[in-house]
mmCIF file of C-alpha atoms in Angstrom:
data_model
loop_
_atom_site.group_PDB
_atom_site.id
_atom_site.type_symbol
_atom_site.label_atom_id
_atom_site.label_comp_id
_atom_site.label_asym_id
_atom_site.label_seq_id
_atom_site.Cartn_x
_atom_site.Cartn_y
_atom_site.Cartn_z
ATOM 1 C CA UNK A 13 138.136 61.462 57.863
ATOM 2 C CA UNK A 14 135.695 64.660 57.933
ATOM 3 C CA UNK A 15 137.381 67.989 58.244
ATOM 4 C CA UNK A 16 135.488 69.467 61.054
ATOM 5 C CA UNK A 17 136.812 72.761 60.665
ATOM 6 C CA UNK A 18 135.466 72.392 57.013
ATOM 7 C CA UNK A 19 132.248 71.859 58.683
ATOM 8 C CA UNK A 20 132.394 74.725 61.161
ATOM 9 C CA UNK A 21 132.638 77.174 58.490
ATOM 10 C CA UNK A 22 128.657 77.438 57.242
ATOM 11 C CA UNK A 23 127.971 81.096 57.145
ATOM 12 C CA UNK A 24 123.845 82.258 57.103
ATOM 13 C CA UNK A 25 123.316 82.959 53.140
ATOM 14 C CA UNK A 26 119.855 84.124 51.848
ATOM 15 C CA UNK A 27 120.630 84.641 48.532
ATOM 16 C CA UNK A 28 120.639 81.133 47.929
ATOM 17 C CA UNK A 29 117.894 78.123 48.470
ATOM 18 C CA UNK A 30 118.825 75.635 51.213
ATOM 19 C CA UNK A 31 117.784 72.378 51.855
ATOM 20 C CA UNK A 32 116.147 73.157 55.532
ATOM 21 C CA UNK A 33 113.660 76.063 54.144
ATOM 22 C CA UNK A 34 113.013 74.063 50.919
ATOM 23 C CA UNK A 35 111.393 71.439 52.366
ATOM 24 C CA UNK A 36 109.687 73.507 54.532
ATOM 25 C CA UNK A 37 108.636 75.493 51.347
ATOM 26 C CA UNK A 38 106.931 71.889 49.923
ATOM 27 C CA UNK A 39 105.029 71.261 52.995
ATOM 28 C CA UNK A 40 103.203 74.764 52.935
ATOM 29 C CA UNK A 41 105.455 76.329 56.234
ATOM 30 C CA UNK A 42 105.935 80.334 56.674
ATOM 31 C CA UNK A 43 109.715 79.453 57.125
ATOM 32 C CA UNK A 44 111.297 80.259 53.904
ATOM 33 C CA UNK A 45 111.976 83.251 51.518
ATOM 34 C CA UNK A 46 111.274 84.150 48.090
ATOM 35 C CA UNK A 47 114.519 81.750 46.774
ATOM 36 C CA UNK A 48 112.995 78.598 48.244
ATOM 37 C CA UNK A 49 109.537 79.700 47.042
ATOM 38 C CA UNK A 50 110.853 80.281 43.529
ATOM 39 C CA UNK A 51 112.794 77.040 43.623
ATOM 40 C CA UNK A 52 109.302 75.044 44.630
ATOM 41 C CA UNK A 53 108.082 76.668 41.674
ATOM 42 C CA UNK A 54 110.954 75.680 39.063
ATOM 43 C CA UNK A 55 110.329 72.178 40.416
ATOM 44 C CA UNK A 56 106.659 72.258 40.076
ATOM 45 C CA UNK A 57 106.932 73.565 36.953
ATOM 46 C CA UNK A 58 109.394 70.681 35.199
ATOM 47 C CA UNK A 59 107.866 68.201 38.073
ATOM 48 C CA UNK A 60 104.517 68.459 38.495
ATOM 49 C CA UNK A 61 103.163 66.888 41.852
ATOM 50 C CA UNK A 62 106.784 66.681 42.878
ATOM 51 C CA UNK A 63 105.403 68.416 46.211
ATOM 52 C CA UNK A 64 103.957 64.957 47.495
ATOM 53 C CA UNK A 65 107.544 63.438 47.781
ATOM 54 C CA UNK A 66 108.393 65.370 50.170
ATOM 55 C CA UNK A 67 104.872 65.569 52.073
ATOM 56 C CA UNK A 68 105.066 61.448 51.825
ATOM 57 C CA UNK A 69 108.635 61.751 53.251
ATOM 58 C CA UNK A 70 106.909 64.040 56.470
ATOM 59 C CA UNK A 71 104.268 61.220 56.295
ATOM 60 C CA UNK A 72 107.100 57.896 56.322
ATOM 61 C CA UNK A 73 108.343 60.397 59.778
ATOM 62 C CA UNK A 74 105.420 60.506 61.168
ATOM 63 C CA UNK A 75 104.634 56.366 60.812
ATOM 64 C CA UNK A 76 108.327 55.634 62.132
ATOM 65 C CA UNK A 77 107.249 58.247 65.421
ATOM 66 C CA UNK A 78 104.042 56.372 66.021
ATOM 67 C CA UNK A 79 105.496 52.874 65.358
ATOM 68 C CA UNK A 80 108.290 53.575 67.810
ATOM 69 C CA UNK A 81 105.957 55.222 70.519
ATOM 70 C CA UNK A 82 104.114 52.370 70.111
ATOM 71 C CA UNK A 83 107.046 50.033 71.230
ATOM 72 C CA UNK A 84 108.401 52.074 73.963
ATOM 73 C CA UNK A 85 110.909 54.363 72.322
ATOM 74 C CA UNK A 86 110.333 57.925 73.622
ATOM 75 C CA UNK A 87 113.642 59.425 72.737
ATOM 76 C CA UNK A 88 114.399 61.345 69.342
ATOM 77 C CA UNK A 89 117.490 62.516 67.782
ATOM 78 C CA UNK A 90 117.026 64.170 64.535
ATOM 79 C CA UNK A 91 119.826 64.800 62.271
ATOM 80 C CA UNK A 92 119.500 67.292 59.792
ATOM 81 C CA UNK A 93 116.221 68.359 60.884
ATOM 82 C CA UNK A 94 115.121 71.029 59.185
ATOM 83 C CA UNK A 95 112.533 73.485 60.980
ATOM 84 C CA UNK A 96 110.011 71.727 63.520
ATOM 85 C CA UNK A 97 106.689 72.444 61.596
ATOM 86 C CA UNK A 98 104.070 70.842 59.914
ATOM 87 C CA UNK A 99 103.763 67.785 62.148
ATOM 88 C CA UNK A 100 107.482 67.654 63.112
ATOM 89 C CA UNK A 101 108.496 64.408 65.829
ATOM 90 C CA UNK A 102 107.640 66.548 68.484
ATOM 91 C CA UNK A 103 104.502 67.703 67.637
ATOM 92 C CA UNK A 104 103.959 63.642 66.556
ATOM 93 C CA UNK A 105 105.085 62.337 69.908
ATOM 94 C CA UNK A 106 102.764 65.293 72.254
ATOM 95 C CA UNK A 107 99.531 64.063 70.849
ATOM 96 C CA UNK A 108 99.971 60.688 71.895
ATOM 97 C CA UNK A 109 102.261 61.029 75.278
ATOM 98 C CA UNK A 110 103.716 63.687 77.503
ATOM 99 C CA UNK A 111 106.900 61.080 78.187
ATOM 100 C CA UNK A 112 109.027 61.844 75.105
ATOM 101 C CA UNK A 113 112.462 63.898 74.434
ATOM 102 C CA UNK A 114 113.221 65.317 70.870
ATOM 103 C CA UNK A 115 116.582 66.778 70.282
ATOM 104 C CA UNK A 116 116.477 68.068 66.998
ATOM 105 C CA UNK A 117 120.138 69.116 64.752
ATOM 106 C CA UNK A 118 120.872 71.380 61.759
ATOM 107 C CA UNK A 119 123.552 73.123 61.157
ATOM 108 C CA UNK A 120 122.266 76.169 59.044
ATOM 109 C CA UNK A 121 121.988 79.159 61.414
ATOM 110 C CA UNK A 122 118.785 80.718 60.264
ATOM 111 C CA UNK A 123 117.008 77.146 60.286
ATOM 112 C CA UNK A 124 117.943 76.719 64.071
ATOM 113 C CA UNK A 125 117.024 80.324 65.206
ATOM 114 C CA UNK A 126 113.450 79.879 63.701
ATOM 115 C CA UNK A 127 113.613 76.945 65.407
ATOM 116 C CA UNK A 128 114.557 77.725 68.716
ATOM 117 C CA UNK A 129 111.785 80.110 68.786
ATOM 118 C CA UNK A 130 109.253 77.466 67.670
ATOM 119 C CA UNK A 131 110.386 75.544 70.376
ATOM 120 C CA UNK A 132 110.536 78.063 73.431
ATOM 121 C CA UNK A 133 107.229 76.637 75.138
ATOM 122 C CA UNK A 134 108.165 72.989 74.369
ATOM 123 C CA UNK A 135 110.645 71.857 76.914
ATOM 124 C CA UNK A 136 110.680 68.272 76.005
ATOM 125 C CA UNK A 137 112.529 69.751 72.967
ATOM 126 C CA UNK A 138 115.290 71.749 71.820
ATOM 127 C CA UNK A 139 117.570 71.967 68.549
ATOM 128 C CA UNK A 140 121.027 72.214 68.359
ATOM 129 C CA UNK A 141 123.359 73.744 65.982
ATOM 130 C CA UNK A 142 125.630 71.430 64.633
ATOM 131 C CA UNK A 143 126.664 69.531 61.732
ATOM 132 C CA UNK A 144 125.482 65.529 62.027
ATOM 133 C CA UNK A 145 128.985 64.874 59.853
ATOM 134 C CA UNK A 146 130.569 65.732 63.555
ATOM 135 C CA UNK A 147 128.932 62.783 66.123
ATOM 136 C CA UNK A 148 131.015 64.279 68.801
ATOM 137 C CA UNK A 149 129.822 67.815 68.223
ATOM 138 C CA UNK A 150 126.046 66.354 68.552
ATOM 139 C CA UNK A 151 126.348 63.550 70.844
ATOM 140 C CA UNK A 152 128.302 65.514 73.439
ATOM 141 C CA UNK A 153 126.492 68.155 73.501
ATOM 142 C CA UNK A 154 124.861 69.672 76.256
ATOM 143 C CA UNK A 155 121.745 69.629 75.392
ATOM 144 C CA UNK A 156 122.427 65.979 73.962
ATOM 145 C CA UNK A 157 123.295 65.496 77.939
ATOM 146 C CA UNK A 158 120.650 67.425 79.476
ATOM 147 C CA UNK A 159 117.707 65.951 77.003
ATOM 148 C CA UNK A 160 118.965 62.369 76.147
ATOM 149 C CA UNK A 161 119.450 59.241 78.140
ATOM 150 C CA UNK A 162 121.785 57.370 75.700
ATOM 151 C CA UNK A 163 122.376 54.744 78.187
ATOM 152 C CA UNK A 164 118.112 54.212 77.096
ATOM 153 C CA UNK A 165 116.882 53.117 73.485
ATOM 154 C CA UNK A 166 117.186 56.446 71.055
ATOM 155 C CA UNK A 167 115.393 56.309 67.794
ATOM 156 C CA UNK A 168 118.095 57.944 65.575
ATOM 157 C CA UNK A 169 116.355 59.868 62.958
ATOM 158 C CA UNK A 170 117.982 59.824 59.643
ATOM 159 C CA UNK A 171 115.240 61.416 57.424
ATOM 160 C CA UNK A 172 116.087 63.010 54.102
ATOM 161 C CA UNK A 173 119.477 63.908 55.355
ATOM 162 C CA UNK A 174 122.045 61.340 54.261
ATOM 163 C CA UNK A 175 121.909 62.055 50.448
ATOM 164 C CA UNK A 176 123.303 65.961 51.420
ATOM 165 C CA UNK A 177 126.665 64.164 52.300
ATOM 166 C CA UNK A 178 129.305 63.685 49.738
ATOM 167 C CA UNK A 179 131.340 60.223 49.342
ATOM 168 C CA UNK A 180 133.728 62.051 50.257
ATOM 169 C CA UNK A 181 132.524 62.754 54.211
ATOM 170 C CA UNK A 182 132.015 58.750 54.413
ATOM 171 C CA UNK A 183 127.922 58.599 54.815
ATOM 172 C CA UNK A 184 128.552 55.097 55.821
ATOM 173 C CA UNK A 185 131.116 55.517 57.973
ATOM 174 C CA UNK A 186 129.364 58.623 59.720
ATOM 175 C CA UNK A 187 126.732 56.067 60.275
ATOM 176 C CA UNK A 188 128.273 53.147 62.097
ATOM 177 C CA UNK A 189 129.514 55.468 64.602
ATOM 178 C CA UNK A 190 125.868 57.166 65.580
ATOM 179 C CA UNK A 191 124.809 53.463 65.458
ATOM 180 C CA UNK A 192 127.610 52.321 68.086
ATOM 181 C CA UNK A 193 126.669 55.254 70.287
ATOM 182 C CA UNK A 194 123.157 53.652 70.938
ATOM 183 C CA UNK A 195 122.117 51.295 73.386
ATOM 184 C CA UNK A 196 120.065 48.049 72.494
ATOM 185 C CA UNK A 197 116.763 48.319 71.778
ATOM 186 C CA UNK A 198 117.634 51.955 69.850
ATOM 187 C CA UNK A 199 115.781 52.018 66.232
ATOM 188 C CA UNK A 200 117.349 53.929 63.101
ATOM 189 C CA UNK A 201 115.124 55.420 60.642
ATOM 190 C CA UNK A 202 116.619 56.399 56.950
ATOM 191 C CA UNK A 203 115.365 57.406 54.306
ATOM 192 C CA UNK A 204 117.598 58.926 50.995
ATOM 193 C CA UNK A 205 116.290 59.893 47.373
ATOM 194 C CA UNK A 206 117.357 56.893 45.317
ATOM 195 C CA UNK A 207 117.868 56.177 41.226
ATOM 196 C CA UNK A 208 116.433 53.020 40.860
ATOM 197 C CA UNK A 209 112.916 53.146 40.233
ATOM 198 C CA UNK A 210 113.150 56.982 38.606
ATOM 199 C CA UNK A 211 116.225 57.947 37.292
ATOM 200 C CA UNK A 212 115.229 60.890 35.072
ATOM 201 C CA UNK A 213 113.417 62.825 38.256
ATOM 202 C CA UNK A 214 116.074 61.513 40.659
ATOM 203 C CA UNK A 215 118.493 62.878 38.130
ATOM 204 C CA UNK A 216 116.344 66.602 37.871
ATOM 205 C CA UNK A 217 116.041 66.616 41.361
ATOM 206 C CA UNK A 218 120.100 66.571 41.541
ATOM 207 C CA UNK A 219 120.269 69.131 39.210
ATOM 208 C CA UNK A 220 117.917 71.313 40.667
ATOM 209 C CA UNK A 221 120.003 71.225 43.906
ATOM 210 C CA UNK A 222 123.512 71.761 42.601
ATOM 211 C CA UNK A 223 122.181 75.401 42.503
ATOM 212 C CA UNK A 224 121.264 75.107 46.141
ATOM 213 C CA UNK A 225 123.755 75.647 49.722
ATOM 214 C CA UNK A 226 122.996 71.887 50.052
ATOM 215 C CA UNK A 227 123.466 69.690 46.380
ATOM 216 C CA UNK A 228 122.806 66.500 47.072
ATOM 217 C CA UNK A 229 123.255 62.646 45.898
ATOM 218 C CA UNK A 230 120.639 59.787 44.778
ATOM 219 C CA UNK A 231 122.096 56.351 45.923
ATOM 220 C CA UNK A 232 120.796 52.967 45.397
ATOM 221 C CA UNK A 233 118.478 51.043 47.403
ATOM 222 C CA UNK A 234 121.099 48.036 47.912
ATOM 223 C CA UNK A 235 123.180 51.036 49.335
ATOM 224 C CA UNK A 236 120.837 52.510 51.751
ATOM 225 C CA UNK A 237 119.415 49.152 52.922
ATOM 226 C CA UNK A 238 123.710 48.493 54.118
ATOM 227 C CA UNK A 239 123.280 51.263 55.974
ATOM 228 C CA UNK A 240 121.477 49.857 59.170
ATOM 229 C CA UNK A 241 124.436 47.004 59.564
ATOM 230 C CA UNK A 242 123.395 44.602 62.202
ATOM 231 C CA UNK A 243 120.677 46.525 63.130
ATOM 232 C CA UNK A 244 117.220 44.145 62.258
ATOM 233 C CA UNK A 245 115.056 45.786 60.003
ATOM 234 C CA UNK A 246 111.344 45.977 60.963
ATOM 235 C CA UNK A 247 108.399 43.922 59.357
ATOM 236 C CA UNK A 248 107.685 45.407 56.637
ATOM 237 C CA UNK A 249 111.131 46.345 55.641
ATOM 238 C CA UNK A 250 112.685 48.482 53.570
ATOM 239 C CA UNK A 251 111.196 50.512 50.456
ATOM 240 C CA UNK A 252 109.896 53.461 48.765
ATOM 241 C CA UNK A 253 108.604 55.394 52.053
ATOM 242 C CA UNK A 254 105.003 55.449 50.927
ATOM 243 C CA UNK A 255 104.765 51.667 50.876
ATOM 244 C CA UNK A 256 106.022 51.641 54.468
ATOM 245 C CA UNK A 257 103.216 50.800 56.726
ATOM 246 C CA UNK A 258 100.690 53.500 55.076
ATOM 247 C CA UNK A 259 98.236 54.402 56.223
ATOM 248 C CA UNK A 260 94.967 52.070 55.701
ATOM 249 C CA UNK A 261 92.866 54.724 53.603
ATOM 250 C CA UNK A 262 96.609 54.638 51.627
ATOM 251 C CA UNK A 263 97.235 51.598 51.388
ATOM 252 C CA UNK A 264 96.544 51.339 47.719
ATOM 253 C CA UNK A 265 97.455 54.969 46.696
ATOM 254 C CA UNK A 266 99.935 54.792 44.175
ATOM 255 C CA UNK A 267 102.828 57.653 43.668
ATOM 256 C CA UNK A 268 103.764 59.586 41.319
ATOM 257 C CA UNK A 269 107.584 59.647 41.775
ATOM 258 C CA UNK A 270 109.339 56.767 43.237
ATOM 259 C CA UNK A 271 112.741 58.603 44.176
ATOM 260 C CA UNK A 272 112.100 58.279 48.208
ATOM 261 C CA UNK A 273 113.836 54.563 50.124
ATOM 262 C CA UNK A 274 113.427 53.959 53.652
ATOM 263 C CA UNK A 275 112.918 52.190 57.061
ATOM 264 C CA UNK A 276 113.512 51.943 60.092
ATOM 265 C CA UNK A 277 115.567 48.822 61.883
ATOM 266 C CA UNK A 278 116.297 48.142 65.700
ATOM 267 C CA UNK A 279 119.382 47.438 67.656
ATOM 268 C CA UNK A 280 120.106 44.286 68.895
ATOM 269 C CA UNK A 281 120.324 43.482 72.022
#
């Protein structure tokens, strides 16, 4: 059982690298401060190219967007989303369709007021401030109400967010109940930094983070994959994200770090 008052306590803290403007830090944004710079750096520095897993992660995103436009699903919930740059879901979804609803959810402060402001003259989208560990606080929302049609396939958007909660908060537990809230025809998209292929940068990567707001956890592909439950997994299935449908002129571009599992699976229905 997650303590939600545990989860309502996360104060804004600049003095220390989080997960949100790290990422954004990778990907080239203007959303992050001299810590997150410094920690791209450090990385760099013991991983070199360790930038493109997280620019192949924001590439898996965008694939799972256009796959799921391209099948009718035109509602987005993004857990743990991090600041809306650098070819964010709804910047994905606007090029190809002015029918679409992103509700984006984080629930570091500074991460959602950047991100309200990116989002003032976008009202197909809004963020919320709330921890995803907390379905009720996200799902009952109001903007959850006002944006999202759950009685209408959702693609739930899992991406790079799962492996920043402990055993202890019951990831797969947490999951089930997002996946119960959505209607047939829903997709779920994961992916989660994983051992198997690349233990010694999986393990770095772990290390680096324990120094972060947000330390997180590689897990196993086996465990990921048990994530989606009953939900069927789409052709081509799951695996390291930059083997999921790439992109033709990438289809034989071969990575430097494995560490990255994914896919995305639909509901049943």
């Amino acid at each position: 059982m997650v303590d939600t008052q545990r989860l309502m306590s996360r104060k804004m803290d600049i003095d220390r690298p989080c997960a949100a403007r790290i990422y954004d830090a990778f990907l080239g944004g203007s959303h992050n401060f001299g810590v997150e710079r410094r920690f791209v750096e450090r990385a760099e520095a013991e991983l070199p190219g360790i930038t493109e897993v997280y620019r192949d992660n924001r590439a898996f995103v965008r694939r799972a967007v256009e796959y799921l436009l391209a099948h009718g699903v035109h509602q987005f919930l993004d857990l743990g989303s991090g600041i809306p740059t650098i070819g964010h879901v709804h910047e994905v979804a606007r090029r190809r369709t002015s029918e679409f609803r992103v509700l984006y959810v984080d629930n570091e402060p500074l991460t959602v007021a950047h991100s309200r402001s990116l989002l003032d003259d976008e009202p197909r989208a809004a963020i919320i401030e709330a921890d995803c560990r907390d379905p009720e606080s996200v799902l009952r929302s109001p903007e959850a109400e006002a944006l999202i049609d759950f009685d209408r396939p959702v693609a739930l958007l899992m991406s790079a967010v799962l492996h920043f909660v402990p055993d202890r908060d019951s990831p797969a537990a947490l999951v089930e109940t997002y996946r119960k809230a959505l209607a047939p025809d829903s997709h779920l998209a994961i992916t989660h930094l994983t051992a198997d292929h690349d233990p010694a940068t999986a393990g770095t990567m772990e290390r680096f983070y324990a120094e972060t707001a947000d330390p997180l956890v590689a897990r196993s592909a086996r465990w990921i994959d048990a994530l989606f439950g009953d939900f069927e997994v789409v052709p081509q299935g799951t695996s390291h994200v930059t083997d999921w449908r790439p992109d033709p002129d990438q289809a034989s571009a071969v990575p430097r770090y494995r560490v990255v599992h994914g896919g995305l699976a639909r509901k049943p229905g």
